[in-house]
Amino acid sequence: MRLRVELDNPHGATVPINHQEYLTAAVYGLLAKGDGDYARWLHDEGYAGEDGKRFKLFTFSGLRAARRTIAGDTLRLPPGPIEWLVASPIEPFLRNLATGLLSDGVLRVAAATFPIREIRT
């Protein structure tokens, strides 16, 4: 299952071009707002595979915006909507993430803060 998060970006923003670690931190922070114990467990342990390896079982896109540009190590996002996709086969993960997103009302990525416009499954 997948969440499609539409963010507002009324004034434009810049984020590091390699902003995945910021999004990972945001995911765990938002999960903690939905269920702190689950967020800690997922971060520290995760789901065990048959061979004993541990997996987090989620993935996400980068921030997607029309007419974005790259300047050095910075991604410039012009004013307008931004899309962020998060996917997982684990329903509690998506439920807790959505709860955190709705609770916070914003997504913080590095120094940028984006108000949440809409969340869809």
C-alpha atoms as a PDB file:
ATOM      1  CA  MET A   1       0.000   0.000   0.000  1.00  0.00           C
ATOM      2  CA  ARG A   2       1.138   3.566  -0.607  1.00  0.00           C
ATOM      3  CA  LEU A   3       0.538   7.012   0.835  1.00  0.00           C
ATOM      4  CA  ARG A   4       0.614   9.959  -1.518  1.00  0.00           C
ATOM      5  CA  VAL A   5       1.412  13.080   0.472  1.00  0.00           C
ATOM      6  CA  GLU A   6       0.826  16.403  -1.243  1.00  0.00           C
ATOM      7  CA  LEU A   7       2.742  19.262   0.311  1.00  0.00           C
ATOM      8  CA  ASP A   8       2.287  22.992  -0.047  1.00  0.00           C
ATOM      9  CA  ASN A   9       5.267  25.109  -1.060  1.00  0.00           C
ATOM     10  CA  PRO A  10       3.923  28.654  -1.391  1.00  0.00           C
ATOM     11  CA  HIS A  11       7.258  30.514  -1.489  1.00  0.00           C
ATOM     12  CA  GLY A  12       9.649  27.981  -2.970  1.00  0.00           C
ATOM     13  CA  ALA A  13      12.308  26.151  -0.984  1.00  0.00           C
ATOM     14  CA  THR A  14      15.707  24.554  -1.230  1.00  0.00           C
ATOM     15  CA  VAL A  15      16.790  21.208   0.206  1.00  0.00           C
ATOM     16  CA  PRO A  16      19.999  19.217  -0.151  1.00  0.00           C
ATOM     17  CA  ILE A  17      20.004  17.207  -3.368  1.00  0.00           C
ATOM     18  CA  ASN A  18      20.713  14.131  -1.226  1.00  0.00           C
ATOM     19  CA  HIS A  19      17.753  14.696   1.092  1.00  0.00           C
ATOM     20  CA  GLN A  20      16.929  11.023   1.652  1.00  0.00           C
ATOM     21  CA  GLU A  21      18.459  10.903   5.135  1.00  0.00           C
ATOM     22  CA  TYR A  22      16.333  13.904   6.133  1.00  0.00           C
ATOM     23  CA  LEU A  23      13.240  12.092   4.850  1.00  0.00           C
ATOM     24  CA  THR A  24      14.254   8.956   6.772  1.00  0.00           C
ATOM     25  CA  ALA A  25      14.583  11.002   9.959  1.00  0.00           C
ATOM     26  CA  ALA A  26      11.189  12.584   9.241  1.00  0.00           C
ATOM     27  CA  VAL A  27       9.619   9.132   8.800  1.00  0.00           C
ATOM     28  CA  TYR A  28      10.847   7.916  12.191  1.00  0.00           C
ATOM     29  CA  GLY A  29       9.858  11.181  13.878  1.00  0.00           C
ATOM     30  CA  LEU A  30       6.369  11.031  12.397  1.00  0.00           C
ATOM     31  CA  LEU A  31       6.016   7.343  13.278  1.00  0.00           C
ATOM     32  CA  ALA A  32       6.899   8.209  16.877  1.00  0.00           C
ATOM     33  CA  LYS A  33       3.997  10.664  16.993  1.00  0.00           C
ATOM     34  CA  GLY A  34       1.687   7.838  15.903  1.00  0.00           C
ATOM     35  CA  ASP A  35       3.209   5.139  18.140  1.00  0.00           C
ATOM     36  CA  GLY A  36       6.544   5.724  19.859  1.00  0.00           C
ATOM     37  CA  ASP A  37       7.095   2.066  20.761  1.00  0.00           C
ATOM     38  CA  TYR A  38       6.538   0.945  17.164  1.00  0.00           C
ATOM     39  CA  ALA A  39       8.905   3.635  15.851  1.00  0.00           C
ATOM     40  CA  ARG A  40      11.664   2.581  18.280  1.00  0.00           C
ATOM     41  CA  TRP A  41      11.151  -1.102  17.500  1.00  0.00           C
ATOM     42  CA  LEU A  42      11.242  -0.536  13.740  1.00  0.00           C
ATOM     43  CA  HIS A  43      14.352   1.641  13.974  1.00  0.00           C
ATOM     44  CA  ASP A  44      16.237  -0.661  16.336  1.00  0.00           C
ATOM     45  CA  GLU A  45      15.001  -4.109  15.292  1.00  0.00           C
ATOM     46  CA  GLY A  46      12.775  -4.275  12.221  1.00  0.00           C
ATOM     47  CA  TYR A  47      11.151  -7.331  10.673  1.00  0.00           C
ATOM     48  CA  ALA A  48      13.148 -10.566  10.595  1.00  0.00           C
ATOM     49  CA  GLY A  49      13.604 -12.423   7.343  1.00  0.00           C
ATOM     50  CA  GLU A  50      13.979 -16.183   7.046  1.00  0.00           C
ATOM     51  CA  ASP A  51      17.761 -15.856   7.104  1.00  0.00           C
ATOM     52  CA  GLY A  52      17.728 -13.671  10.225  1.00  0.00           C
ATOM     53  CA  LYS A  53      18.391 -10.416   8.364  1.00  0.00           C
ATOM     54  CA  ARG A  54      16.370  -7.423   9.540  1.00  0.00           C
ATOM     55  CA  PHE A  55      14.235  -5.292   7.236  1.00  0.00           C
ATOM     56  CA  LYS A  56      12.353  -2.017   7.696  1.00  0.00           C
ATOM     57  CA  LEU A  57       9.834  -2.823   4.916  1.00  0.00           C
ATOM     58  CA  PHE A  58       9.184   0.697   3.709  1.00  0.00           C
ATOM     59  CA  THR A  59      10.421   2.880   0.904  1.00  0.00           C
ATOM     60  CA  PHE A  60       9.808   6.441  -0.219  1.00  0.00           C
ATOM     61  CA  SER A  61      10.408   8.766  -3.131  1.00  0.00           C
ATOM     62  CA  GLY A  62      12.355  11.965  -3.134  1.00  0.00           C
ATOM     63  CA  LEU A  63      10.426  15.217  -3.136  1.00  0.00           C
ATOM     64  CA  ARG A  64       8.775  15.579  -6.531  1.00  0.00           C
ATOM     65  CA  ALA A  65       7.950  18.998  -7.942  1.00  0.00           C
ATOM     66  CA  ALA A  66       7.440  20.461 -11.398  1.00  0.00           C
ATOM     67  CA  ARG A  67      10.283  22.586 -12.736  1.00  0.00           C
ATOM     68  CA  ARG A  68      12.717  21.739  -9.961  1.00  0.00           C
ATOM     69  CA  THR A  69      16.321  22.673 -10.611  1.00  0.00           C
ATOM     70  CA  ILE A  70      19.693  21.584  -9.301  1.00  0.00           C
ATOM     71  CA  ALA A  71      22.357  24.066  -8.263  1.00  0.00           C
ATOM     72  CA  GLY A  72      25.490  22.353  -6.985  1.00  0.00           C
ATOM     73  CA  ASP A  73      24.405  20.157  -4.093  1.00  0.00           C
ATOM     74  CA  THR A  74      21.044  21.920  -3.677  1.00  0.00           C
ATOM     75  CA  LEU A  75      17.630  21.038  -5.060  1.00  0.00           C
ATOM     76  CA  ARG A  76      15.517  24.136  -5.710  1.00  0.00           C
ATOM     77  CA  LEU A  77      11.776  23.578  -5.518  1.00  0.00           C
ATOM     78  CA  PRO A  78       9.763  26.414  -7.060  1.00  0.00           C
ATOM     79  CA  PRO A  79       6.484  27.595  -5.525  1.00  0.00           C
ATOM     80  CA  GLY A  80       3.723  25.047  -6.062  1.00  0.00           C
ATOM     81  CA  PRO A  81       2.710  21.596  -4.897  1.00  0.00           C
ATOM     82  CA  ILE A  82       5.223  18.913  -3.983  1.00  0.00           C
ATOM     83  CA  GLU A  83       4.471  15.197  -4.000  1.00  0.00           C
ATOM     84  CA  TRP A  84       6.027  12.616  -1.684  1.00  0.00           C
ATOM     85  CA  LEU A  85       5.235   8.895  -1.945  1.00  0.00           C
ATOM     86  CA  VAL A  86       5.717   6.417   0.909  1.00  0.00           C
ATOM     87  CA  ALA A  87       5.038   2.688   0.459  1.00  0.00           C
ATOM     88  CA  SER A  88       4.962  -0.324   2.768  1.00  0.00           C
ATOM     89  CA  PRO A  89       3.178  -3.691   2.892  1.00  0.00           C
ATOM     90  CA  ILE A  90       2.734  -3.137   6.652  1.00  0.00           C
ATOM     91  CA  GLU A  91      -0.579  -1.476   7.565  1.00  0.00           C
ATOM     92  CA  PRO A  92       0.498  -0.296  11.076  1.00  0.00           C
ATOM     93  CA  PHE A  93       3.461   1.497   9.511  1.00  0.00           C
ATOM     94  CA  LEU A  94       1.233   3.477   7.138  1.00  0.00           C
ATOM     95  CA  ARG A  95      -1.392   4.128   9.824  1.00  0.00           C
ATOM     96  CA  ASN A  96       1.184   5.461  12.290  1.00  0.00           C
ATOM     97  CA  LEU A  97       2.882   7.555   9.608  1.00  0.00           C
ATOM     98  CA  ALA A  98      -0.438   9.094   8.527  1.00  0.00           C
ATOM     99  CA  THR A  99      -1.298   9.795  12.182  1.00  0.00           C
ATOM    100  CA  GLY A 100       2.039  11.566  12.639  1.00  0.00           C
ATOM    101  CA  LEU A 101       1.604  13.575   9.444  1.00  0.00           C
ATOM    102  CA  LEU A 102      -1.890  14.666  10.424  1.00  0.00           C
ATOM    103  CA  SER A 103      -0.768  15.442  13.976  1.00  0.00           C
ATOM    104  CA  ASP A 104       2.185  17.575  12.859  1.00  0.00           C
ATOM    105  CA  GLY A 105       0.528  19.158   9.847  1.00  0.00           C
ATOM    106  CA  VAL A 106       3.923  19.686   8.219  1.00  0.00           C
ATOM    107  CA  LEU A 107       6.854  17.755   6.788  1.00  0.00           C
ATOM    108  CA  ARG A 108      10.289  19.066   7.776  1.00  0.00           C
ATOM    109  CA  VAL A 109      13.175  18.335   5.424  1.00  0.00           C
ATOM    110  CA  ALA A 110      16.507  19.853   6.428  1.00  0.00           C
ATOM    111  CA  ALA A 111      15.752  23.581   6.984  1.00  0.00           C
ATOM    112  CA  ALA A 112      12.542  23.536   4.886  1.00  0.00           C
ATOM    113  CA  THR A 113       9.057  23.077   6.311  1.00  0.00           C
ATOM    114  CA  PHE A 114       6.198  22.075   4.017  1.00  0.00           C
ATOM    115  CA  PRO A 115       2.563  22.241   5.160  1.00  0.00           C
ATOM    116  CA  ILE A 116       0.585  19.114   4.327  1.00  0.00           C
ATOM    117  CA  ARG A 117      -2.116  19.772   1.792  1.00  0.00           C
ATOM    118  CA  GLU A 118      -3.515  16.233   1.390  1.00  0.00           C
ATOM    119  CA  ILE A 119      -2.789  12.590   2.194  1.00  0.00           C
ATOM    120  CA  ARG A 120      -4.231   9.813   0.011  1.00  0.00           C
ATOM    121  CA  THR A 121      -3.890   6.055  -0.008  1.00  0.00           C
END
